[in-house]
Amino acid sequence: MTEEKMLKVEKIRRGTVIDHIPVGRAFKVLKILKISTDPGVTVSIAIHVKSKKMGLKDVVKIEDRILDSSELNKIALIAEGGTITIVEDYSVIKKFVVKLPDIITGILKCSNARCVSNTESVIKPSFTLLSKNPLSIKCHYCEREMETDEIMDSIL
Ligand code: CTP
Ligand code: ZN
């Protein structure tokens, strides 16, 4: 199939594929998953790949790693609508679309330095999702509204 011709990075034996990441955001994904140059972690990154669905996209494949729910919610902030594929023995065993919850708790900080969620360590930052596209959220505590660029810089 033409799909095969377009394959830019190798299939993986076991691990997680994060596909349909908005173009340019692969590095943000690596950062929030704390992927570094530590030995023992195999990661493939494809940037500016042609996609039928979205024009251009980024793809990240992490071998031998399964993401937890907090990591998946962070991915949803960066790549809402992206696809997570779990691979075992070269086969797809699970595939789902990442979705942001209506209430987003504990994964990003409020951009208002005086917000009680920043000044009181016992208070977890929490936001209501106002809109997915363009991304917009509102702090529960100070009602500060945050949009894409600010959100990308505030992910914990
Ligand atoms: N994948 C992988 N290694 C495997 C199996 C799948 O890296 N052993 C990757 C594929 O390259 C693709 C994603 O996991 O990026 C989803 O795989 P699959 O469902 O087989 O691909 P498609 O049908 O092409 O899915 P999509 O339409 O989501 O691109
Ligand atoms: Zn706030």
Tab-separated table of C-alpha atoms and ligand atoms in Angstrom:
chain	number	residue	atom	x	y	z
A	1	MET	CA	0.000	0.000	0.000
A	2	THR	CA	1.076	3.606	-0.391
A	3	GLU	CA	0.917	3.745	3.404
A	4	GLU	CA	4.010	1.515	3.470
A	5	LYS	CA	5.846	3.866	1.138
A	6	MET	CA	5.091	6.735	3.489
A	7	LEU	CA	6.336	4.951	6.598
A	8	LYS	CA	9.102	7.158	7.944
A	9	VAL	CA	10.053	5.386	11.137
A	10	GLU	CA	10.323	1.705	11.877
A	11	LYS	CA	7.530	-0.278	13.468
A	12	ILE	CA	8.185	-0.988	17.120
A	13	ARG	CA	8.092	-4.346	18.892
A	14	ARG	CA	6.593	-3.111	22.134
A	15	GLY	CA	5.602	0.253	23.550
A	16	THR	CA	3.540	3.352	22.801
A	17	VAL	CA	3.029	5.304	19.592
A	18	ILE	CA	1.730	8.874	19.863
A	19	ASP	CA	0.442	9.801	16.426
A	20	HIS	CA	-1.263	12.858	14.940
A	21	ILE	CA	0.619	15.312	17.153
A	22	PRO	CA	0.166	18.872	15.808
A	23	VAL	CA	3.216	19.660	13.730
A	24	GLY	CA	6.080	21.116	15.771
A	25	ARG	CA	4.899	19.742	19.113
A	26	ALA	CA	6.897	16.486	19.224
A	27	PHE	CA	9.565	18.161	21.363
A	28	LYS	CA	6.929	19.311	23.825
A	29	VAL	CA	5.738	15.698	24.109
A	30	LEU	CA	9.301	14.508	24.812
A	31	LYS	CA	9.725	17.230	27.414
A	32	ILE	CA	6.575	16.474	29.375
A	33	LEU	CA	7.320	12.734	29.283
A	34	LYS	CA	10.805	13.620	30.588
A	35	ILE	CA	12.460	11.734	27.760
A	36	SER	CA	16.130	12.578	27.745
A	37	THR	CA	19.268	11.055	26.333
A	38	ASP	CA	19.436	8.552	29.201
A	39	PRO	CA	20.742	5.221	28.023
A	40	GLY	CA	18.248	2.402	27.663
A	41	VAL	CA	15.330	4.371	26.255
A	42	THR	CA	14.622	3.972	22.549
A	43	VAL	CA	12.523	6.740	21.039
A	44	SER	CA	11.727	7.469	17.384
A	45	ILE	CA	10.591	10.919	16.378
A	46	ALA	CA	9.107	11.981	13.067
A	47	ILE	CA	8.623	15.681	12.474
A	48	HIS	CA	6.751	17.363	9.626
A	49	VAL	CA	5.336	14.127	8.258
A	50	LYS	CA	2.590	14.283	5.665
A	51	SER	CA	-0.754	13.144	7.052
A	52	LYS	CA	-4.026	12.490	5.260
A	53	LYS	CA	-6.034	13.758	8.204
A	54	MET	CA	-4.143	16.874	9.190
A	55	GLY	CA	-1.758	18.037	6.481
A	56	LEU	CA	1.416	17.810	8.520
A	57	LYS	CA	1.934	16.062	11.829
A	58	ASP	CA	4.557	14.794	14.260
A	59	VAL	CA	4.830	11.232	15.573
A	60	VAL	CA	6.639	9.916	18.672
A	61	LYS	CA	7.261	6.197	19.338
A	62	ILE	CA	8.519	5.177	22.756
A	63	GLU	CA	9.664	1.607	23.195
A	64	ASP	CA	8.875	-0.364	26.348
A	65	ARG	CA	6.808	2.377	27.935
A	66	ILE	CA	3.122	2.677	28.799
A	67	LEU	CA	1.817	6.130	29.726
A	68	ASP	CA	-0.154	6.728	32.937
A	69	SER	CA	-3.385	8.741	33.089
A	70	SER	CA	-1.682	11.967	34.137
A	71	GLU	CA	0.741	11.670	31.210
A	72	LEU	CA	-2.161	10.955	28.847
A	73	ASN	CA	-3.968	14.077	30.051
A	74	LYS	CA	-0.827	16.121	29.454
A	75	ILE	CA	-0.627	14.631	25.950
A	76	ALA	CA	-4.253	15.670	25.458
A	77	LEU	CA	-3.284	19.299	26.192
A	78	ILE	CA	-0.543	19.120	23.552
A	79	ALA	CA	-2.278	16.863	21.044
A	80	GLU	CA	-6.029	16.764	21.674
A	81	GLY	CA	-7.475	14.296	19.144
A	82	GLY	CA	-4.120	12.546	18.743
A	83	THR	CA	-3.933	8.761	18.597
A	84	ILE	CA	-2.285	6.521	21.167
A	85	THR	CA	-1.403	3.028	19.991
A	86	ILE	CA	-0.136	0.362	22.368
A	87	VAL	CA	2.007	-2.259	20.664
A	88	GLU	CA	2.939	-5.750	21.889
A	89	ASP	CA	4.882	-8.254	19.771
A	90	TYR	CA	4.662	-5.868	16.809
A	91	SER	CA	0.846	-5.950	16.938
A	92	VAL	CA	-1.543	-3.174	17.865
A	93	ILE	CA	-3.262	-4.309	21.081
A	94	LYS	CA	-4.999	-1.056	21.941
A	95	LYS	CA	-5.680	2.166	20.093
A	96	PHE	CA	-7.529	5.237	21.314
A	97	VAL	CA	-7.923	8.945	20.744
A	98	VAL	CA	-6.702	11.268	23.494
A	99	LYS	CA	-9.435	13.500	24.860
A	100	LEU	CA	-9.254	16.325	27.353
A	101	PRO	CA	-11.501	15.941	30.391
A	102	ASP	CA	-13.976	18.773	31.157
A	103	ILE	CA	-12.161	19.424	34.426
A	104	ILE	CA	-8.361	19.436	34.205
A	105	THR	CA	-6.667	18.916	37.565
A	106	GLY	CA	-3.046	18.772	38.659
A	107	ILE	CA	-1.289	18.706	35.288
A	108	LEU	CA	-0.648	22.376	34.597
A	109	LYS	CA	-0.194	25.454	36.721
A	110	CYS	CA	-2.165	28.674	36.674
A	111	SER	CA	-0.380	31.528	34.885
A	112	ASN	CA	-1.471	33.986	37.591
A	113	ALA	CA	1.441	34.041	40.083
A	114	ARG	CA	-0.866	35.303	42.843
A	115	CYS	CA	-3.436	32.532	42.331
A	116	VAL	CA	-4.011	30.515	45.521
A	117	SER	CA	-3.131	27.348	43.550
A	118	ASN	CA	0.391	28.813	43.192
A	119	THR	CA	0.784	30.311	46.652
A	120	GLU	CA	-0.699	27.446	48.710
A	121	SER	CA	1.128	24.183	48.095
A	122	VAL	CA	-1.814	22.083	49.340
A	123	ILE	CA	-4.090	23.421	46.603
A	124	LYS	CA	-3.932	21.511	43.334
A	125	PRO	CA	-4.386	23.658	40.230
A	126	SER	CA	-7.708	22.930	38.547
A	127	PHE	CA	-9.311	24.292	35.388
A	128	THR	CA	-12.539	24.064	33.425
A	129	LEU	CA	-12.204	23.354	29.729
A	130	LEU	CA	-13.839	26.241	27.848
A	131	SER	CA	-12.926	25.262	24.295
A	132	LYS	CA	-10.827	22.592	22.573
A	133	ASN	CA	-10.134	24.372	19.320
A	134	PRO	CA	-8.712	26.887	19.930
A	135	LEU	CA	-7.680	25.563	23.316
A	136	SER	CA	-8.985	27.636	26.203
A	137	ILE	CA	-9.324	26.894	29.930
A	138	LYS	CA	-10.383	28.780	33.049
A	139	CYS	CA	-8.849	28.513	36.543
A	140	HIS	CA	-11.253	27.333	39.282
A	141	TYR	CA	-9.649	29.588	41.840
A	142	CYS	CA	-8.846	32.941	40.219
A	143	GLU	CA	-10.910	32.598	37.020
A	144	ARG	CA	-7.851	33.403	34.899
A	145	GLU	CA	-8.455	32.297	31.317
A	146	MET	CA	-5.516	30.706	29.531
A	147	GLU	CA	-5.043	29.977	25.836
A	148	THR	CA	-2.797	27.714	23.749
A	149	ASP	CA	0.648	29.357	24.076
A	150	GLU	CA	0.290	30.009	27.785
A	151	ILE	CA	-1.066	26.491	28.339
A	152	MET	CA	1.861	24.904	26.463
A	153	ASP	CA	4.264	26.760	28.773
A	154	SER	CA	2.434	25.815	31.969
A	155	ILE	CA	2.245	22.020	31.730
A	156	LEU	CA	3.822	20.444	34.814
B	1	CTP	N1	2.898	1.106	14.799
B	1	CTP	C1	4.230	0.895	15.127
B	1	CTP	N2	4.681	-0.376	15.360
B	1	CTP	C2	3.850	-1.427	15.260
B	1	CTP	C3	2.495	-1.241	14.925
B	1	CTP	C4	2.043	0.052	14.698
B	1	CTP	O1	4.999	1.828	15.221
B	1	CTP	N3	4.358	-2.657	15.477
B	1	CTP	C5	2.419	2.487	14.558
B	1	CTP	C6	2.053	2.769	13.126
B	1	CTP	O2	3.186	3.205	12.399
B	1	CTP	C7	1.045	3.892	13.262
B	1	CTP	C8	0.364	3.569	14.609
B	1	CTP	O3	1.252	2.703	15.307
B	1	CTP	O4	1.698	5.146	13.409
B	1	CTP	C9	-0.982	2.935	14.435
B	1	CTP	O5	-0.811	1.686	13.794
B	1	CTP	P1	-1.922	1.071	12.823
B	1	CTP	O6	-3.235	1.148	13.491
B	1	CTP	O7	-1.447	-0.246	12.343
B	1	CTP	O8	-1.736	2.090	11.608
B	1	CTP	P2	-2.779	2.801	10.647
B	1	CTP	O9	-3.883	1.885	10.295
B	1	CTP	O10	-1.964	3.381	9.562
B	1	CTP	O11	-3.322	3.910	11.612
B	1	CTP	P3	-3.545	5.470	11.455
B	1	CTP	O12	-4.696	5.635	10.514
B	1	CTP	O13	-3.896	5.858	12.878
B	1	CTP	O14	-2.247	6.077	10.996
B	2	ZN	ZN	-5.634	30.630	39.043
